CSV table of C-alpha atoms in Angstrom, one decimal:
chain,number,residue,atom,x,y,z
A,1,ALA,CA,0.0,0.0,0.0
A,2,ALA,CA,1.2,3.5,-0.8
A,3,GLY,CA,2.6,5.3,2.2
A,4,ALA,CA,3.1,2.1,4.2
A,5,PRO,CA,5.9,2.1,6.7
A,6,LYS,CA,9.2,0.9,5.3
A,7,PRO,CA,11.0,-1.9,7.0
A,8,LEU,CA,14.1,-1.1,9.0
A,9,PRO,CA,17.1,-1.3,6.6
A,10,THR,CA,20.1,-3.5,7.5
A,11,SER,CA,23.2,-4.7,5.8
A,12,GLY,CA,21.8,-8.2,6.2
A,13,PRO,CA,21.8,-10.6,9.2
A,14,LYS,CA,25.2,-11.7,10.4
A,15,SER,CA,25.8,-14.3,13.0
A,16,LEU,CA,28.5,-14.0,15.6
A,17,ARG,CA,30.7,-16.4,13.7
A,18,GLU,CA,30.7,-14.1,10.7
A,19,MET,CA,31.9,-11.1,12.5
A,20,PRO,CA,35.6,-10.4,11.8
A,21,HIS,CA,37.9,-10.4,14.8
A,22,PRO,CA,39.4,-6.9,15.3
A,23,LEU,CA,42.8,-8.3,16.1
A,24,ALA,CA,42.8,-10.6,13.1
A,25,THR,CA,44.3,-9.7,9.7
A,26,SER,CA,42.4,-7.4,7.5
A,27,SER,CA,42.8,-9.6,4.4
A,28,SER,CA,39.5,-11.4,3.6
A,29,GLU,CA,41.4,-14.2,2.0
A,30,GLU,CA,43.4,-15.0,5.2
A,31,MET,CA,40.3,-14.9,7.4
A,32,GLY,CA,38.2,-18.0,7.3
A,33,PRO,CA,34.4,-17.6,6.6
A,34,ALA,CA,33.7,-18.8,10.1
A,35,LEU,CA,36.1,-16.8,12.2
A,36,THR,CA,34.8,-16.4,15.7
A,37,PRO,CA,35.6,-13.3,17.7
A,38,SER,CA,38.0,-14.8,20.2
A,39,PRO,CA,38.4,-12.8,23.4
A,40,ASP,CA,42.0,-13.8,23.7
A,41,LEU,CA,44.6,-11.2,22.7
A,42,LEU,CA,46.6,-13.3,20.3
A,43,LEU,CA,49.4,-12.1,18.1
A,44,PRO,CA,47.9,-11.3,14.6
A,45,ARG,CA,48.6,-13.8,12.0
A,46,SER,CA,50.2,-11.1,9.8
A,47,ILE,CA,53.0,-11.0,12.4
A,48,ALA,CA,53.2,-14.7,13.2
A,49,ASP,CA,53.7,-15.5,9.5
A,50,LYS,CA,56.7,-13.2,9.1
A,51,ASP,CA,60.2,-14.5,9.3
A,52,LEU,CA,61.4,-12.3,12.2
A,53,SER,CA,65.1,-12.1,12.8
A,54,LEU,CA,65.8,-12.6,16.5
A,55,PRO,CA,69.2,-12.8,18.4
A,56,ASN,CA,70.7,-16.3,18.2
A,57,GLY,CA,73.7,-16.0,20.3
A,58,THR,CA,75.7,-13.8,18.0
A,59,PRO,CA,77.5,-10.9,19.9
A,60,VAL,CA,75.3,-7.8,19.7
A,61,ASP,CA,75.6,-4.2,20.9
A,62,THR,CA,73.2,-4.2,23.8
A,63,SER,CA,72.9,-0.4,23.8
A,64,SER,CA,71.1,-0.6,20.4
A,65,PRO,CA,70.1,-4.2,19.7
A,66,ALA,CA,69.7,-5.1,16.0
A,67,SER,CA,66.5,-7.0,16.9
A,68,SER,CA,64.8,-3.8,18.1
A,69,SER,CA,65.6,-1.7,15.1
A,70,SER,CA,64.8,-4.4,12.5
A,71,LEU,CA,61.4,-5.2,14.1
A,72,LEU,CA,60.3,-1.6,14.5
A,73,ASN,CA,61.5,-0.6,11.0
A,74,ARG,CA,59.6,-3.4,9.4
A,75,LEU,CA,56.6,-2.4,11.5
A,76,GLN,CA,56.7,1.2,10.4
A,77,LEU,CA,56.9,0.1,6.7
A,78,ASP,CA,53.8,-2.1,7.2
A,79,ASP,CA,51.8,0.8,8.8
A,80,ASP,CA,52.4,3.3,6.0
A,81,LEU,CA,49.9,1.5,3.8
A,82,ASP,CA,46.8,3.6,4.3
A,83,GLY,CA,47.6,5.9,1.4
A,84,GLU,CA,45.5,8.8,2.8
A,85,THR,CA,46.5,12.3,2.0
A,86,ARG,CA,46.4,14.3,5.2
A,87,ASP,CA,45.7,18.0,5.4
A,88,LEU,CA,45.5,18.5,9.1
A,89,PHE,CA,48.3,17.9,11.6
A,90,VAL,CA,47.9,18.4,15.4
A,91,THR,CA,50.5,17.9,18.2
A,92,VAL,CA,50.4,18.3,22.0
A,93,ASP,CA,53.7,19.2,23.7
A,94,ASP,CA,55.5,21.6,26.1
A,95,PRO,CA,53.6,21.0,29.3
A,96,LYS,CA,53.8,23.9,31.8
A,97,LYS,CA,52.9,24.1,35.5
A,98,HIS,CA,50.8,27.2,36.6
A,99,VAL,CA,50.6,28.1,40.2
A,100,CYS,CA,47.7,30.4,41.1
A,101,THR,CA,46.1,31.5,44.3
A,102,MET,CA,43.1,29.2,44.0
A,103,GLU,CA,44.6,26.3,42.1
A,104,THR,CA,47.6,24.7,40.5
A,105,TYR,CA,47.3,23.1,37.0
A,106,ILE,CA,49.1,22.0,33.9
A,107,THR,CA,48.7,23.5,30.4
A,108,TYR,CA,49.8,21.9,27.1
A,109,ARG,CA,50.7,23.6,23.9
A,110,VAL,CA,48.4,22.5,21.0
A,111,THR,CA,50.0,23.2,17.6
A,112,THR,CA,48.0,22.9,14.4
A,113,LYS,CA,49.2,22.9,10.8
A,114,THR,CA,46.7,22.7,8.0
A,115,THR,CA,45.8,23.5,4.4
A,116,ARG,CA,42.0,23.3,4.9
A,117,ALA,CA,39.8,26.2,3.8
A,118,GLU,CA,37.9,26.1,7.0
A,119,PHE,CA,40.9,27.6,8.8
A,120,ASP,CA,41.9,31.2,8.4
A,121,LEU,CA,45.6,30.6,9.0
A,122,PRO,CA,47.9,27.7,8.0
A,123,GLU,CA,49.3,27.3,11.6
A,124,TYR,CA,48.0,27.8,15.1
A,125,SER,CA,49.5,27.5,18.6
A,126,VAL,CA,47.3,27.6,21.7
A,127,ARG,CA,47.6,26.4,25.3
A,128,ARG,CA,45.0,24.1,26.8
A,129,ARG,CA,44.5,22.4,30.1
A,130,TYR,CA,42.8,19.1,30.8
A,131,GLN,CA,39.4,20.5,31.4
A,132,ASP,CA,39.5,22.1,27.9
A,133,PHE,CA,40.1,18.6,26.4
A,134,ASP,CA,37.2,17.3,28.5
A,135,TRP,CA,35.0,20.2,27.2
A,136,LEU,CA,35.8,19.3,23.6
A,137,ARG,CA,35.0,15.6,24.1
A,138,ASN,CA,31.6,16.5,25.7
A,139,LYS,CA,30.8,18.8,22.8
A,140,LEU,CA,31.7,16.1,20.2
A,141,GLU,CA,29.5,13.6,22.0
A,142,GLU,CA,26.7,16.2,22.1
A,143,SER,CA,27.0,17.3,18.4
A,144,GLN,CA,28.0,13.9,16.9
A,145,PRO,CA,25.9,11.3,18.8
A,146,THR,CA,26.1,8.7,16.0
A,147,HIS,CA,29.9,8.6,16.1
A,148,LEU,CA,32.5,7.0,18.4
A,149,ILE,CA,34.3,9.7,20.3
A,150,PRO,CA,37.9,8.7,21.3
A,151,PRO,CA,38.4,8.5,25.1
A,152,LEU,CA,40.4,10.9,27.3
A,153,PRO,CA,42.9,9.7,29.9
A,154,GLU,CA,41.1,9.4,33.2
A,155,LYS,CA,40.9,12.6,35.1
A,156,PHE,CA,41.2,11.6,38.7
A,157,VAL,CA,44.3,10.1,40.3
A,158,VAL,CA,44.6,8.5,43.8
A,159,LYS,CA,46.1,11.1,46.1
A,160,GLY,CA,49.2,10.0,47.8
A,161,VAL,CA,49.8,7.3,45.3
A,162,VAL,CA,50.3,9.2,42.1
A,163,ASP,CA,51.7,12.7,42.0
A,164,ARG,CA,49.8,14.4,39.2
A,165,PHE,CA,52.5,17.1,38.9
A,166,SER,CA,55.4,14.7,38.6
A,167,GLU,CA,57.3,14.7,35.3
A,168,GLU,CA,56.4,11.0,34.6
A,169,PHE,CA,52.7,11.5,35.1
A,170,VAL,CA,52.6,14.7,33.1
A,171,GLU,CA,54.4,13.1,30.2
A,172,THR,CA,52.1,10.1,30.2
A,173,ARG,CA,49.1,12.4,30.2
A,174,ARG,CA,50.6,14.5,27.4
A,175,LYS,CA,51.0,11.4,25.2
A,176,ALA,CA,47.4,10.4,25.9
A,177,LEU,CA,46.1,13.9,25.0
A,178,ASP,CA,48.2,14.0,21.9
A,179,LYS,CA,46.8,10.6,20.8
A,180,PHE,CA,43.2,11.8,21.6
A,181,LEU,CA,43.6,14.8,19.2
A,182,LYS,CA,45.2,12.7,16.5
A,183,ARG,CA,42.3,10.2,16.7
A,184,ILE,CA,39.9,13.1,16.0
A,185,THR,CA,42.2,14.6,13.3
A,186,ASP,CA,42.2,11.3,11.4
A,187,HIS,CA,38.4,10.9,11.6
A,188,PRO,CA,36.6,12.0,8.3
A,189,VAL,CA,33.7,13.6,10.2
A,190,LEU,CA,34.9,14.6,13.7
A,191,SER,CA,37.9,16.5,12.2
A,192,PHE,CA,35.5,18.9,10.5
A,193,ASN,CA,33.4,19.6,13.7
A,194,GLU,CA,33.1,23.3,14.5
A,195,HIS,CA,33.9,22.7,18.2
A,196,PHE,CA,37.1,21.0,17.2
A,197,ASN,CA,38.0,24.0,15.0
A,198,VAL,CA,37.4,26.4,17.9
A,199,PHE,CA,39.4,24.2,20.3
A,200,LEU,CA,42.4,24.4,17.9
A,201,THR,CA,42.2,28.0,17.0
A,202,ALA,CA,40.6,30.1,19.8
A,203,LYS,CA,43.1,32.1,21.9
A,204,ASP,CA,40.6,32.5,24.7
A,205,LEU,CA,38.6,29.3,24.9
A,206,ASN,CA,36.9,30.3,28.2
A,207,ALA,CA,35.3,33.3,26.6
A,208,TYR,CA,33.9,31.0,23.9
A,209,LYS,CA,32.5,28.7,26.5
A,210,LYS,CA,30.8,31.5,28.3
A,211,GLN,CA,29.1,32.7,25.2
A,212,GLY,CA,27.3,29.3,25.0
A,213,MET,CA,27.3,29.3,21.2
A,214,ALA,CA,25.1,26.6,19.8
A,215,LEU,CA,27.3,24.9,17.2
A,216,LEU,CA,25.3,21.7,17.2
A,217,SER,CA,25.0,19.9,13.9
A,218,LYS,CA,21.6,19.2,12.5
A,219,MET,CA,21.9,15.6,13.5
A,220,GLY,CA,22.9,16.6,17.0
A,221,GLU,CA,19.8,18.9,17.3
A,222,SER,CA,17.5,16.3,15.9
A,223,VAL,CA,18.5,13.3,18.0
A,224,LYS,CA,16.5,13.3,21.2
A,225,TYR,CA,16.9,10.4,23.6
A,226,VAL,CA,14.0,9.3,25.7
A,227,THR,CA,15.3,7.2,28.6
A,228,GLY,CA,12.8,4.5,29.7
A,229,GLY,CA,10.1,5.6,27.3
A,230,TYR,CA,10.8,2.9,24.7
A,231,LYS,CA,12.2,-0.6,25.0
A,232,LEU,CA,14.0,-2.3,22.2
A,233,ARG,CA,12.7,-5.7,21.3
A,234,SER,CA,16.0,-7.1,20.0
A,235,ARG,CA,19.2,-5.9,18.4
A,236,PRO,CA,19.9,-6.8,14.8
A,237,LEU,CA,22.4,-9.7,14.7
A,238,GLU,CA,25.3,-7.7,13.6
A,239,PHE,CA,25.0,-5.2,16.4
A,240,ALA,CA,24.3,-7.9,18.9
A,241,ALA,CA,27.6,-9.5,17.8
A,242,ILE,CA,29.4,-6.2,18.3
A,243,GLY,CA,27.9,-5.8,21.8
A,244,GLU,CA,28.9,-9.4,22.8
A,245,TYR,CA,32.5,-8.8,21.5
A,246,LEU,CA,32.9,-5.5,23.4
A,247,ASP,CA,31.8,-7.1,26.6
A,248,THR,CA,34.3,-10.0,26.3
A,249,PHE,CA,37.1,-7.7,25.0
A,250,SER,CA,36.8,-5.2,27.9
A,251,LEU,CA,36.6,-8.1,30.4
A,252,LYS,CA,39.8,-9.8,29.1
A,253,LEU,CA,41.7,-6.5,28.7
A,254,GLY,CA,40.8,-5.5,32.2
A,255,THR,CA,42.2,-8.8,33.5
A,256,ILE,CA,45.4,-8.2,31.5
A,257,ASP,CA,45.6,-4.7,32.9
A,258,ARG,CA,45.3,-5.9,36.5
A,259,ILE,CA,47.9,-8.7,36.1
A,260,ALA,CA,50.3,-6.4,34.3
A,261,GLN,CA,50.1,-3.9,37.2
A,262,ARG,CA,50.8,-6.6,39.7
A,263,ILE,CA,53.8,-7.8,37.7
A,264,ILE,CA,55.2,-4.3,37.5
A,265,LYS,CA,54.6,-3.8,41.3
A,266,GLU,CA,56.5,-7.1,42.0
A,267,GLN,CA,59.3,-6.1,39.6
A,268,LEU,CA,59.8,-2.8,41.6
A,269,GLU,CA,59.8,-4.7,44.9
A,270,TYR,CA,62.4,-7.1,43.4
A,271,LEU,CA,64.4,-4.1,42.2
A,272,VAL,CA,64.6,-2.7,45.8
A,273,GLU,CA,66.0,-6.1,47.0
A,274,LEU,CA,68.4,-6.3,44.2
A,275,ARG,CA,69.8,-2.8,45.0
A,276,GLU,CA,70.6,-4.0,48.5
A,277,TYR,CA,72.0,-7.3,47.3
A,278,GLY,CA,74.7,-6.0,45.0
A,279,PRO,CA,76.6,-3.8,47.5
A,280,VAL,CA,77.0,-6.7,49.9
A,281,TYR,CA,79.4,-8.3,47.4
A,282,SER,CA,81.4,-5.1,47.3
A,283,THR,CA,81.7,-4.9,51.1
A,284,TRP,CA,82.7,-8.6,51.2
A,285,GLY,CA,85.4,-7.9,48.6
A,286,GLY,CA,87.0,-5.4,51.0
A,287,LEU,CA,87.7,-8.2,53.4
A,288,GLU,CA,89.0,-10.8,50.9
A,289,VAL,CA,92.1,-9.7,49.1
A,290,GLU,CA,92.3,-12.6,46.7
A,291,LEU,CA,88.5,-12.5,46.0
A,292,SER,CA,88.2,-8.7,45.8
A,293,GLU,CA,88.3,-8.5,42.0
A,294,PRO,CA,85.6,-11.1,41.2
A,295,LEU,CA,83.4,-10.0,44.1
A,296,GLU,CA,83.6,-6.4,42.8
A,297,GLY,CA,82.7,-7.8,39.4
A,298,VAL,CA,79.6,-9.5,40.7
A,299,SER,CA,78.5,-6.3,42.5
A,300,ALA,CA,78.9,-4.3,39.3
A,301,CYS,CA,77.1,-7.0,37.3
A,302,ILE,CA,74.1,-6.9,39.7
A,303,GLY,CA,74.1,-3.1,39.4
A,304,ASN,CA,73.9,-3.3,35.6
A,305,CYS,CA,71.0,-5.8,36.0
A,306,CYS,CA,69.3,-3.3,38.3
A,307,THR,CA,69.5,-0.6,35.7
A,308,ALA,CA,68.2,-2.9,33.0
A,309,LEU,CA,65.2,-3.9,35.1
A,310,GLU,CA,64.4,-0.3,36.0
A,311,GLU,CA,64.3,0.6,32.3
A,312,LEU,CA,62.0,-2.3,31.6
A,313,SER,CA,59.6,-1.4,34.3
A,314,GLU,CA,59.5,2.2,33.2
A,315,ASP,CA,58.8,1.1,29.6
A,316,MET,CA,56.0,-1.1,30.8
A,317,THR,CA,54.5,1.7,32.9
A,318,GLU,CA,54.8,4.4,30.4
A,319,ASP,CA,54.1,2.6,27.1
A,320,PHE,CA,52.2,-0.7,27.8
A,321,LEU,CA,49.7,0.1,30.6
A,322,PRO,CA,48.4,3.4,29.0
A,323,VAL,CA,47.4,1.5,25.8
A,324,LEU,CA,45.5,-1.1,27.8
A,325,ARG,CA,43.6,1.6,29.7
A,326,GLU,CA,42.8,3.6,26.5
A,327,TYR,CA,41.2,0.6,24.9
A,328,ILE,CA,39.2,-0.3,28.0
A,329,LEU,CA,37.8,3.2,27.9
A,330,TYR,CA,37.4,2.9,24.1
A,331,SER,CA,35.2,-0.2,24.5
A,332,GLU,CA,33.0,1.7,27.0
A,333,SER,CA,32.6,4.6,24.5
A,334,MET,CA,31.6,2.1,21.8
A,335,LYS,CA,29.0,0.5,24.2
A,336,ASN,CA,27.5,4.0,24.9
A,337,VAL,CA,27.1,4.7,21.1
A,338,LEU,CA,25.5,1.2,20.8
A,339,LYS,CA,23.0,2.1,23.5
A,340,LYS,CA,22.1,5.3,21.8
A,341,ARG,CA,21.5,3.4,18.6
A,342,ASP,CA,19.2,1.0,20.5
A,343,GLN,CA,17.2,3.9,22.0
A,344,VAL,CA,16.6,5.5,18.6
A,345,GLN,CA,15.6,2.1,17.1
A,346,ALA,CA,13.2,1.4,20.0
A,347,GLU,CA,11.6,4.9,19.5
A,348,TYR,CA,11.2,4.1,15.8
A,349,GLU,CA,9.6,0.7,16.5
A,350,ALA,CA,7.2,2.3,18.9
A,351,LYS,CA,6.2,5.0,16.4
A,352,LEU,CA,5.6,2.4,13.8
A,353,GLU,CA,3.2,0.4,16.1
A,354,ALA,CA,1.3,3.6,16.9
A,355,VAL,CA,0.8,4.3,13.2
A,356,ALA,CA,-0.4,0.7,12.6
A,357,LEU,CA,-3.0,0.9,15.4
A,358,LYS,CA,-4.7,3.8,13.7
A,359,LYS,CA,-7.8,2.5,11.9
A,360,GLU,CA,-7.5,4.4,8.7
A,361,ASP,CA,-8.1,3.1,5.2
A,362,ARG,CA,-4.9,4.5,3.8
A,363,PRO,CA,-2.6,5.2,6.7
A,364,LYS,CA,0.1,7.9,6.0
A,365,VAL,CA,3.4,7.7,7.7
A,366,PRO,CA,3.9,10.9,9.8
A,367,THR,CA,6.9,13.0,9.2
A,368,ASP,CA,8.4,12.4,12.7
A,369,VAL,CA,8.3,8.6,12.0
A,370,GLU,CA,10.3,9.1,8.8
A,371,LYS,CA,12.8,11.3,10.6
A,372,CYS,CA,13.2,8.7,13.3
A,373,GLN,CA,13.9,6.1,10.6
A,374,ASP,CA,16.5,8.4,9.1
A,375,ARG,CA,18.2,8.6,12.5
A,376,VAL,CA,18.3,4.8,12.8
A,377,GLU,CA,19.8,4.5,9.3
A,378,CYS,CA,22.4,7.2,10.1
A,379,PHE,CA,23.3,5.4,13.4
A,380,ASN,CA,23.7,2.1,11.7
A,381,ALA,CA,25.9,3.5,8.9
A,382,ASP,CA,28.1,5.6,11.2
A,383,LEU,CA,28.4,3.0,13.9
A,384,LYS,CA,29.6,0.3,11.4
A,385,ALA,CA,32.0,2.7,9.8
A,386,ASP,CA,33.5,3.7,13.1
A,387,MET,CA,33.7,0.1,14.3
A,388,GLU,CA,35.7,-0.8,11.2
A,389,ARG,CA,38.0,2.2,11.7
A,390,TRP,CA,38.4,1.2,15.4
A,391,GLN,CA,39.3,-2.4,14.4
A,392,ASN,CA,42.0,-1.2,12.0
A,393,ASN,CA,43.5,1.2,14.6
A,394,LYS,CA,43.4,-1.4,17.3
A,395,ARG,CA,45.0,-4.0,15.1
A,396,GLN,CA,47.9,-1.6,14.4
A,397,ASP,CA,48.2,-0.4,18.0
A,398,PHE,CA,48.3,-3.8,19.5
A,399,ARG,CA,50.7,-5.1,16.9
A,400,GLN,CA,53.0,-2.2,17.7
A,401,LEU,CA,52.4,-2.7,21.5
A,402,LEU,CA,53.3,-6.4,21.5
A,403,MET,CA,56.3,-6.0,19.2
A,404,GLY,CA,57.6,-3.1,21.3
A,405,MET,CA,57.1,-5.2,24.4
A,406,ALA,CA,59.0,-8.1,22.8
A,407,ASP,CA,61.9,-5.7,21.9
A,408,LYS,CA,62.1,-4.3,25.4
A,409,ASN,CA,62.3,-7.7,26.9
A,410,ILE,CA,64.9,-8.8,24.4
A,411,GLN,CA,67.0,-5.7,25.3
A,412,TYR,CA,66.6,-6.4,29.0
A,413,TYR,CA,67.8,-10.0,28.8
A,414,GLU,CA,70.6,-9.1,26.4
A,415,LYS,CA,71.9,-6.5,28.9
A,416,CYS,CA,71.7,-9.0,31.8
A,417,LEU,CA,73.4,-11.7,29.7
A,418,THR,CA,76.2,-9.3,28.8
A,419,ALA,CA,76.6,-8.2,32.4
A,420,TRP,CA,77.0,-11.8,33.7
A,421,GLU,CA,79.3,-12.8,30.8
A,422,SER,CA,81.6,-9.9,31.6
A,423,ILE,CA,82.5,-11.4,35.0
A,424,ILE,CA,83.3,-14.9,33.8
A,425,PRO,CA,86.9,-14.1,33.0
A,426,LEU,CA,87.3,-12.8,36.5
A,427,LEU,CA,86.1,-16.1,38.0
A,428,GLN,CA,88.4,-18.3,35.9
A,429,ASP,CA,91.6,-19.7,37.2
A,430,LYS,CA,94.6,-17.5,36.3
A,431,PRO,CA,98.1,-19.0,35.7
A,432,GLU,CA,100.4,-18.5,38.7
A,433,THR,CA,103.2,-16.1,38.2
A,434,LYS,CA,106.7,-17.4,39.0
């Protein structure tokens, strides 16, 4: 019948077995037709299949292991395959501490270089504090509800445990804020958002905030969420599969995060003991004339192992843990977008039922129902596109993370091996002089 409600469009039913695993290879030929989204964080097949060159006993320079450079160089070559022409570059650097009467805070320099016509100048440099980044993210969520907004590093820290003004913490946060802006910059929709433009260019962002300018997009203005008013009957299979995967992924990643933190804590406790252990040999050597040289060698060896372990723990804390935390927060952001999509679909279904109950010979679909259907279609398309982009980013990030972790461990053990091998000549019998 003319004017009858259209069925909800979909890209076709997909079972959980058909959903591609985000950590698997992107090649459709390499992925089997029945690839199950495994929760385990396995090394991608694209890496496992490569003939990686690892140390095999050949003497190496431990200050710059060949294994590290070769792996990372090959990794960088693999990652330069997107072929996208970028016209917007944003960096976060130069953190500065500000001490005022009422508060103490850190600001970061945000530098932008661009050739886009939306910008009046080719380069900008502004200073922003954490709450400005938080404002930007809230505005993006408000004006782009159908898109996945990258997460920010967590705002609150445990007082007495983490010094938020320490050099290490500030640098970790700077890296996270830099990645946050780069995620937005690389997005084909978010990077053109008017709030993002203002964040990058406005000299006085506070003045802009106070004006309360409504820069919401048409989609942002039209999407109204009614909590509790509508109940979704069931998610389409493809979105149900995404929801199940996100639940499992965040659970497994959270477990890895907790275990990794315990390992680092135990490493630091072991490091304290090791630092007390080495000097004992040196003290002993002062009492033993004949054994003084080898005992001093053992003491120095343990000291070198201490330095190597300290570097490994720092790398794990500064490079490994933040990536885990980012993707735990990322999965929560994706779940929130999925819930918003469900709300709009539930509203659409309720409106369709209301139209069907009207006893008219030729029912006409009201305009608000058609608009609601458009919102559902927009959510479906944007969510699937962002999920695919998220999968690609995650595949690259975890590949780089795991290979970097392998390199750091190789360097650590190579340094320890070199340290212990250096004292062997001191322990061997020397020919007696006549």
